[in-house]
C-alpha cells in the first residue's frame, strides 16, 4: 500500500520499502548498534513483524489550522500537513476527525493560534480501544469553557456510538507539550476500557498505553516467556504505565510491585488491578530510580525486574540499585535501542549479561523499533 498523503508528514520514512525490507533494515540497525558498542557477543533475532502492518496506531493527535484543515505536524515544525486518510490508524478515527471538523465550523469554535496565544482548540486526541471498540476523544483547549459542549458531544456521539467519553483537556501554557494538567469530562466516564492479553484495562487521557495493540501482545508474551516465571517470584515492574505487563505476569508469580511516575497512570493501574480481581500486585507513584534506591536500602527481596523506560532509557543509579537488590533476571524492554545498548553496557559491568536481542516491530513504516533483552546475573 502507498501513503495517500500528498505532502508527507515525515513519520513513515520506510513506507516506500517492502515490509520485509523494513524488517531487515531494523534488524541491521540493531546489529550495527551492538557492534559499534563492542557488544559483538550479541546475536539479533529476526524482527517480529505484523501480518497486516497498517491501521495499527490506536492513538492520534491532530491539529487544525485557521482554515479548519486538519493534519499532522510536519517533522520538526508546527506546520500542519493536511490529510484525508492516513493508513497507520483505523479509518474510523479519520471519519471522527472529519465530523469534528464540521462541528467546529458549525459551532464556530476558534482554533488556537500559538503565535498570538489566542483561540480555543489546540489539538484533538483520539484513542481507540480496538478489542472493545471504544473510542475516547480529547479536545485540548486553551480555556476550560467550551460553549455548546453538550450539543457538540451529543451530535458527535450520535454519529459515532463507539465514542464512550469526551474529555476537555485544558492547556493554557505556551508549550509544544500537547496535554495540560486540568481536565473536565464532557461526556461519559473520562476513560475507555480495552482488553489486552485477556485482561481489561481502563485508560485515561494522560496515561501511557502502548499504541500498537497487536504487537504489544507479542512483545509482552516474548518478554514474559524469556523470564520463564516459576510461581514464587517477587517481581518489580519498573516504568509500569497503567500496570499492563505486571498484571499479565501476576498470575505466574508471588507478588508484583509496579512503579510509575505519572500519577494518572498509577490511578488507572490501581483500578485495573481491582477490575481484574488481582490482589498480588501493588503500585507506587514514584520516580523509578528513587524507588529502587529505597528498596535497595530496605534490603527488599526481588527475584526479577521488568524495566520498560521511556526513550531516554534508565539511570546509572537505577542500575546500581539493581546490583544491590541482586535479582536473578532483568528483562529490559526498550523503545529506543540506542539508550538500551548504553544501559546494558553499564549493566554488564555490574554482572548482568545477555547475548540475544529480540526486536519487535511496534511501529511499521517508521524508523522506530522496540527491543527486548533478558539479562541474567553471571
Ligand atoms: N510498561 C508500560 C509503560 C512503558 S512507557 C507499558 O508497556 O505500557 C514508559 C513509562 O515510564 C511511561 O508510563 C512513563 O510515564 C514512565 N516514566 C517515565 N519516566 C519515569 C520515571 N523517572 N520513573 C518512573 N516512571 C517513569
Coordinates of N, CA, C and O in Angstrom, one line a residue, residues 256-378:
X256 N 3.8 -8.8 42.6 CA 4.4 -7.8 41.7 C 4.3 -6.4 42.3 O 3.3 -6.0 43.0
X257 N 5.4 -5.6 42.2 CA 5.3 -4.2 42.6 C 5.6 -3.3 41.4 O 6.7 -3.5 40.8
X258 N 4.6 -2.5 41.1 CA 4.8 -1.6 39.9 C 5.2 -0.2 40.4 O 4.7 0.2 41.4
X259 N 6.1 0.4 39.6 CA 6.4 1.8 40.0 C 6.3 2.7 38.7 O 6.7 2.3 37.6
X260 N 5.7 3.9 38.9 CA 5.4 4.7 37.7 C 5.3 6.2 38.2 O 4.8 6.4 39.3
X261 N 5.9 7.1 37.4 CA 6.0 8.5 37.9 C 4.7 9.2 37.6 O 4.3 10.2 38.3
X262 N 3.9 8.8 36.6 CA 2.7 9.5 36.2 C 1.5 9.1 37.1 O 1.1 8.0 37.2
X263 N 1.0 10.1 37.8 CA 0.0 9.8 38.9 C -1.3 9.3 38.3 O -1.9 8.4 38.8
X264 N -1.7 9.8 37.1 CA -2.9 9.3 36.5 C -2.8 7.8 36.1 O -3.7 7.0 36.2
X265 N -1.6 7.5 35.6 CA -1.4 6.1 35.2 C -1.4 5.2 36.4 O -2.0 4.1 36.3
X266 N -0.9 5.7 37.5 CA -0.9 4.8 38.7 C -2.4 4.6 39.2 O -2.8 3.5 39.6
X267 N -3.1 5.7 39.1 CA -4.6 5.6 39.5 C -5.2 4.5 38.6 O -6.0 3.7 39.1
X268 N -5.0 4.6 37.3 CA -5.5 3.6 36.4 C -5.1 2.2 36.7 O -5.8 1.3 36.7
X269 N -3.8 2.1 37.1 CA -3.2 0.8 37.4 C -3.9 0.2 38.6 O -4.3 -1.0 38.6
X270 N -4.1 1.0 39.6 CA -4.8 0.5 40.9 C -6.2 0.1 40.5 O -6.6 -1.0 40.9
X271 N -6.9 0.9 39.8 CA -8.3 0.5 39.3 C -8.3 -0.8 38.5 O -9.1 -1.6 38.6
X272 N -7.3 -0.9 37.6 CA -7.2 -2.0 36.7 C -7.0 -3.3 37.5 O -7.5 -4.4 37.2
X273 N -6.1 -3.2 38.6 CA -5.9 -4.4 39.4 C -7.2 -4.9 40.0 O -7.6 -6.0 40.0
X274 N -8.0 -3.9 40.5 CA -9.3 -4.2 41.2 C -10.2 -4.8 40.1 O -10.9 -5.8 40.4
X275 N -10.3 -4.2 39.0 CA -11.3 -4.6 37.9 C -11.0 -6.0 37.5 O -11.9 -6.8 37.2
X276 N -9.7 -6.4 37.5 CA -9.3 -7.8 37.1 C -9.2 -8.7 38.3 O -8.7 -9.8 38.1
X277 N -9.6 -8.2 39.5 CA -9.5 -9.0 40.7 C -8.1 -9.6 41.0 O -7.9 -10.8 41.3
X278 N -7.1 -8.8 40.8 CA -5.7 -9.2 41.0 C -5.3 -8.6 42.4 O -5.3 -7.4 42.5
X279 N -4.9 -9.5 43.3 CA -4.6 -9.0 44.6 C -3.1 -9.1 45.0 O -2.7 -8.5 46.0
X280 N -2.3 -9.7 44.1 CA -0.9 -9.8 44.5 C -0.1 -8.8 43.7 O 1.1 -9.0 43.3
X281 N -0.7 -7.6 43.5 CA 0.1 -6.5 42.8 C -0.1 -5.2 43.6 O -1.3 -5.0 44.0
X282 N 0.9 -4.4 43.7 CA 0.7 -3.1 44.3 C 1.5 -2.1 43.4 O 2.4 -2.5 42.7
X283 N 1.0 -0.8 43.5 CA 1.6 0.2 42.6 C 2.1 1.4 43.5 O 1.4 1.8 44.4
X284 N 3.2 1.9 43.1 CA 3.8 3.0 43.8 C 4.0 4.1 42.8 O 4.5 3.9 41.7
X285 N 3.5 5.3 43.2 CA 3.7 6.5 42.4 C 5.0 7.2 42.8 O 5.1 7.9 43.8
X286 N 6.0 7.0 42.0 CA 7.3 7.5 42.4 C 8.2 7.5 41.1 O 7.9 6.8 40.1
X287 N 9.3 8.2 41.2 CA 10.4 8.1 40.2 C 11.0 6.7 40.4 O 11.3 6.3 41.5
X288 N 11.2 6.0 39.3 CA 11.6 4.6 39.3 C 13.0 4.6 40.0 O 13.2 3.6 40.8
X289 N 13.9 5.5 39.7 CA 15.2 5.5 40.3 C 15.1 5.7 41.9 O 15.7 4.9 42.6
X290 N 14.4 6.7 42.3 CA 14.2 7.0 43.7 C 13.6 5.7 44.4 O 14.1 5.3 45.5
X291 N 12.7 5.1 43.8 CA 12.0 3.9 44.4 C 13.0 2.8 44.5 O 13.0 2.1 45.5
X292 N 13.8 2.5 43.5 CA 14.7 1.4 43.5 C 15.8 1.6 44.6 O 16.2 0.7 45.3
X293 N 16.2 2.9 44.8 CA 17.2 3.2 45.8 C 16.6 2.9 47.2 O 17.2 2.3 48.0
X294 N 15.3 3.3 47.3 CA 14.6 3.0 48.6 C 14.6 1.5 48.9 O 14.9 1.0 50.0
X295 N 14.2 0.7 47.8 CA 14.1 -0.7 48.0 C 15.4 -1.3 48.4 O 15.5 -2.2 49.2
X296 N 16.5 -0.8 47.7 CA 17.8 -1.3 48.0 C 18.2 -1.1 49.5 O 18.8 -1.9 50.1
X297 N 17.8 0.1 50.0 CA 18.2 0.5 51.4 C 17.4 -0.5 52.3 O 17.9 -0.8 53.4
X298 N 16.1 -0.8 51.9 CA 15.3 -1.7 52.8 C 15.7 -3.1 52.6 O 15.1 -4.0 53.2
X299 N 16.6 -3.4 51.8 CA 17.1 -4.8 51.5 C 15.9 -5.7 51.1 O 15.7 -6.8 51.5
X300 N 15.0 -5.1 50.3 CA 13.8 -5.9 49.8 C 14.3 -7.1 48.9 O 15.2 -7.0 48.2
X301 N 13.6 -8.2 49.1 CA 13.9 -9.4 48.3 C 13.3 -9.2 46.9 O 12.1 -9.0 46.8
X302 N 14.0 -9.3 45.8 CA 13.5 -9.1 44.5 C 14.1 -10.2 43.6 O 15.3 -10.4 43.6
X303 N 13.2 -11.0 42.9 CA 13.7 -12.1 42.0 C 13.9 -11.6 40.6 O 14.8 -12.1 39.9
X304 N 12.9 -10.8 40.1 CA 13.0 -10.4 38.7 C 12.6 -8.9 38.6 O 11.8 -8.4 39.3
X305 N 13.2 -8.3 37.6 CA 12.8 -6.9 37.3 C 12.4 -6.8 35.8 O 13.2 -7.3 35.0
X306 N 11.3 -6.2 35.6 CA 10.9 -5.9 34.3 C 11.1 -4.4 34.2 O 10.5 -3.6 35.0
X307 N 11.9 -3.9 33.2 CA 12.1 -2.5 33.1 C 11.7 -2.0 31.7 O 12.2 -2.7 30.7
X308 N 10.9 -1.0 31.6 CA 10.4 -0.5 30.3 C 10.5 1.0 30.3 O 9.4 1.7 30.3
X309 N 11.7 1.6 30.3 CA 11.8 3.0 30.5 C 11.4 3.8 29.2 O 11.2 3.2 28.2
X310 N 11.2 5.1 29.3 CA 10.9 5.9 28.1 C 12.2 6.0 27.2 O 13.2 5.4 27.5
X311 N 12.1 6.7 26.1 CA 13.1 6.7 25.1 C 14.5 7.1 25.7 O 15.5 6.7 25.2
X312 N 14.5 7.9 26.7 CA 15.8 8.4 27.3 C 16.5 7.2 28.1 O 17.6 7.4 28.4
X313 N 15.8 6.1 28.3 CA 16.5 5.0 29.0 C 16.4 5.1 30.5 O 15.7 6.0 31.0
X314 N 17.2 4.3 31.1 CA 17.2 4.3 32.6 C 18.4 5.2 33.1 O 19.0 5.9 32.4
X315 N 18.6 5.0 34.4 CA 19.7 5.8 35.0 C 20.8 4.9 35.7 O 20.4 3.8 36.0
X316 N 22.0 5.4 35.8 CA 23.0 4.6 36.5 C 22.6 4.2 37.9 O 22.8 3.1 38.3
X317 N 22.0 5.2 38.5 CA 21.5 5.0 39.9 C 20.5 3.8 40.0 O 20.5 3.0 40.9
X318 N 19.6 3.8 39.0 CA 18.6 2.7 39.0 C 19.4 1.4 38.8 O 19.1 0.4 39.5
X319 N 20.3 1.4 38.0 CA 21.0 0.1 37.7 C 21.9 -0.3 38.9 O 22.1 -1.5 39.2
X320 N 22.5 0.7 39.5 CA 23.3 0.4 40.8 C 22.4 -0.3 41.8 O 22.8 -1.2 42.5
X321 N 21.2 0.2 41.9 CA 20.2 -0.4 42.8 C 19.9 -1.8 42.4 O 19.7 -2.7 43.3
X322 N 19.9 -2.1 41.1 CA 19.6 -3.5 40.7 C 20.7 -4.4 41.3 O 20.4 -5.4 41.8
X323 N 21.9 -3.9 41.2 CA 23.0 -4.7 41.7 C 22.9 -5.0 43.2 O 23.1 -6.2 43.6
X324 N 22.4 -4.0 43.9 CA 22.3 -4.2 45.4 C 21.1 -5.2 45.6 O 21.2 -6.1 46.4
X325 N 20.0 -5.0 44.9 CA 18.8 -5.9 45.0 C 19.1 -7.3 44.5 O 18.4 -8.3 44.9
X326 N 20.1 -7.5 43.7 CA 20.5 -8.7 43.0 C 19.4 -9.7 42.6 O 19.5 -10.9 43.0
X327 N 18.5 -9.3 41.8 CA 17.6 -10.2 41.2 C 18.3 -11.2 40.2 O 19.4 -10.8 39.7
X328 N 17.8 -12.4 40.0 CA 18.5 -13.3 39.1 C 18.3 -12.8 37.7 O 19.2 -12.9 36.8
X329 N 17.1 -12.2 37.4 CA 16.8 -11.8 36.0 C 16.3 -10.4 35.9 O 15.5 -10.0 36.7
X330 N 16.7 -9.8 34.8 CA 16.2 -8.4 34.5 C 15.8 -8.5 33.0 O 16.6 -8.7 32.1
X331 N 14.5 -8.2 32.7 CA 14.1 -8.2 31.3 C 13.9 -6.7 31.0 O 13.2 -6.0 31.7
X332 N 14.7 -6.2 30.0 CA 14.7 -4.8 29.6 C 14.0 -4.6 28.3 O 14.5 -5.1 27.3
X333 N 12.9 -3.9 28.3 CA 12.1 -3.6 27.1 C 12.4 -2.2 26.8 O 12.4 -1.3 27.7
X334 N 12.6 -1.9 25.5 CA 13.0 -0.5 25.2 C 12.4 -0.1 23.9 O 12.2 -0.8 22.9
X335 N 12.0 1.2 23.8 CA 11.5 1.8 22.6 C 12.6 2.6 21.9 O 12.4 3.2 20.9
X336 N 13.8 2.6 22.4 CA 15.0 3.2 21.8 C 16.2 2.4 22.0 O 16.9 2.5 23.1
X337 N 16.5 1.5 21.1 CA 17.7 0.6 21.3 C 19.0 1.3 21.6 O 19.9 0.7 22.3
X338 N 19.1 2.5 21.2 CA 20.4 3.2 21.4 C 20.6 3.5 22.9 O 21.7 3.3 23.4
X339 N 19.6 3.9 23.6 CA 19.8 4.1 25.0 C 19.8 2.7 25.8 O 20.5 2.6 26.8
X340 N 19.1 1.7 25.2 CA 19.1 0.4 25.8 C 20.6 -0.2 25.8 O 21.1 -0.7 26.7
X341 N 21.2 0.0 24.6 CA 22.6 -0.5 24.5 C 23.5 0.2 25.4 O 24.3 -0.4 26.1
X342 N 23.3 1.5 25.6 CA 24.1 2.3 26.5 C 23.9 1.7 27.9 O 24.9 1.4 28.7
X343 N 22.7 1.4 28.3 CA 22.4 0.9 29.6 C 22.9 -0.6 29.8 O 23.4 -0.9 30.9
X344 N 22.8 -1.4 28.8 CA 23.2 -2.8 29.0 C 24.7 -2.9 29.1 O 25.2 -3.8 29.7
X345 N 25.4 -1.9 28.5 CA 26.9 -1.9 28.7 C 27.2 -1.7 30.2 O 28.1 -2.3 30.8
X346 N 26.4 -0.8 30.8 CA 26.7 -0.5 32.2 C 26.2 -1.7 33.1 O 26.9 -2.1 34.0
X347 N 25.1 -2.3 32.7 CA 24.6 -3.4 33.5 C 25.6 -4.6 33.4 O 25.8 -5.4 34.3
X348 N 26.3 -4.7 32.2 CA 27.3 -5.8 32.1 C 28.4 -5.6 33.1 O 28.9 -6.6 33.7
X349 N 28.8 -4.4 33.3 CA 29.9 -4.1 34.3 C 29.4 -4.5 35.7 O 30.2 -4.9 36.6
X350 N 28.1 -4.5 35.9 CA 27.5 -4.9 37.2 C 27.2 -6.4 37.3 O 26.7 -6.8 38.3
X351 N 27.6 -7.1 36.2 CA 27.4 -8.6 36.3 C 26.1 -9.1 35.6 O 25.8 -10.3 35.6
X352 N 25.3 -8.2 35.0 CA 24.1 -8.6 34.3 C 24.4 -8.6 32.8 O 24.6 -7.6 32.2
X353 N 24.3 -9.9 32.3 CA 24.7 -10.0 30.9 C 23.7 -10.8 30.1 O 22.8 -11.5 30.6
X354 N 23.8 -10.7 28.8 CA 23.0 -11.4 27.8 C 23.7 -11.6 26.5 O 24.8 -11.0 26.4
X355 N 23.2 -12.3 25.6 CA 23.8 -12.3 24.2 C 22.8 -12.3 23.1 O 23.1 -12.6 22.0
X356 N 21.5 -12.1 23.5 CA 20.5 -12.0 22.4 C 19.6 -10.8 22.5 O 19.2 -10.4 23.7
X357 N 19.3 -10.2 21.4 CA 18.4 -9.0 21.4 C 17.2 -9.5 20.5 O 17.4 -10.1 19.4
X358 N 16.0 -9.2 21.0 CA 14.8 -9.6 20.3 C 14.0 -8.3 19.8 O 13.4 -7.6 20.7
X359 N 14.1 -8.0 18.6 CA 13.3 -6.8 18.1 C 11.9 -7.1 17.8 O 11.6 -8.2 17.3
X360 N 11.0 -6.2 18.1 CA 9.6 -6.3 17.8 C 9.2 -5.1 17.0 O 9.5 -4.0 17.4
X361 N 8.5 -5.3 15.9 CA 8.1 -4.1 15.1 C 6.8 -3.5 15.6 O 5.7 -3.9 15.2
X362 N 6.9 -2.6 16.5 CA 5.7 -1.9 17.1 C 5.2 -0.8 16.2 O 4.1 -0.3 16.3
X363 N 6.2 -0.3 15.3 CA 5.9 0.9 14.5 C 6.2 0.8 13.1 O 7.1 1.4 12.6
X364 N 5.5 -0.1 12.3 CA 5.8 -0.3 10.9 C 5.8 1.0 10.1 O 5.1 2.0 10.5
X365 N 6.7 1.0 9.1 CA 6.9 2.2 8.2 C 7.7 3.3 8.8 O 8.1 4.2 8.1
X366 N 7.8 3.3 10.1 CA 8.7 4.4 10.7 C 10.0 3.8 11.0 O 10.2 2.6 10.8
X367 N 11.0 4.6 11.4 CA 12.3 4.1 11.7 C 12.4 3.5 13.1 O 13.5 3.0 13.4
X368 N 11.3 3.5 13.9 CA 11.4 3.0 15.2 C 11.3 1.5 15.4 O 10.6 0.9 14.6
X369 N 12.0 1.0 16.4 CA 11.8 -0.4 16.7 C 11.9 -0.6 18.2 O 12.6 0.1 18.9
X370 N 11.2 -1.6 18.7 CA 11.2 -1.9 20.1 C 12.1 -3.2 20.3 O 12.1 -4.1 19.4
X371 N 12.8 -3.2 21.4 CA 13.7 -4.4 21.6 C 13.6 -4.9 23.0 O 13.4 -4.2 23.9
X372 N 13.8 -6.2 23.1 CA 13.8 -6.9 24.4 C 15.2 -7.5 24.6 O 15.7 -8.2 23.7
X373 N 15.7 -7.4 25.8 CA 16.9 -8.1 26.2 C 16.7 -8.7 27.6 O 16.3 -8.0 28.5
X374 N 17.0 -10.0 27.7 CA 16.9 -10.7 29.0 C 18.2 -10.9 29.6 O 19.1 -11.6 29.0
X375 N 18.5 -10.2 30.7 CA 19.8 -10.2 31.3 C 19.7 -11.1 32.5 O 18.8 -11.0 33.3
X376 N 20.8 -11.9 32.7 CA 20.8 -12.7 34.0 C 22.1 -12.4 34.7 O 23.1 -12.0 34.1
X377 N 22.1 -12.7 35.9 CA 23.3 -12.4 36.7 C 24.3 -13.5 36.6 O 24.0 -14.7 36.7
X378 N 25.5 -13.1 36.2 CA 26.5 -14.1 36.0 C 27.5 -14.0 37.1 O 28.0 -12.9 37.5

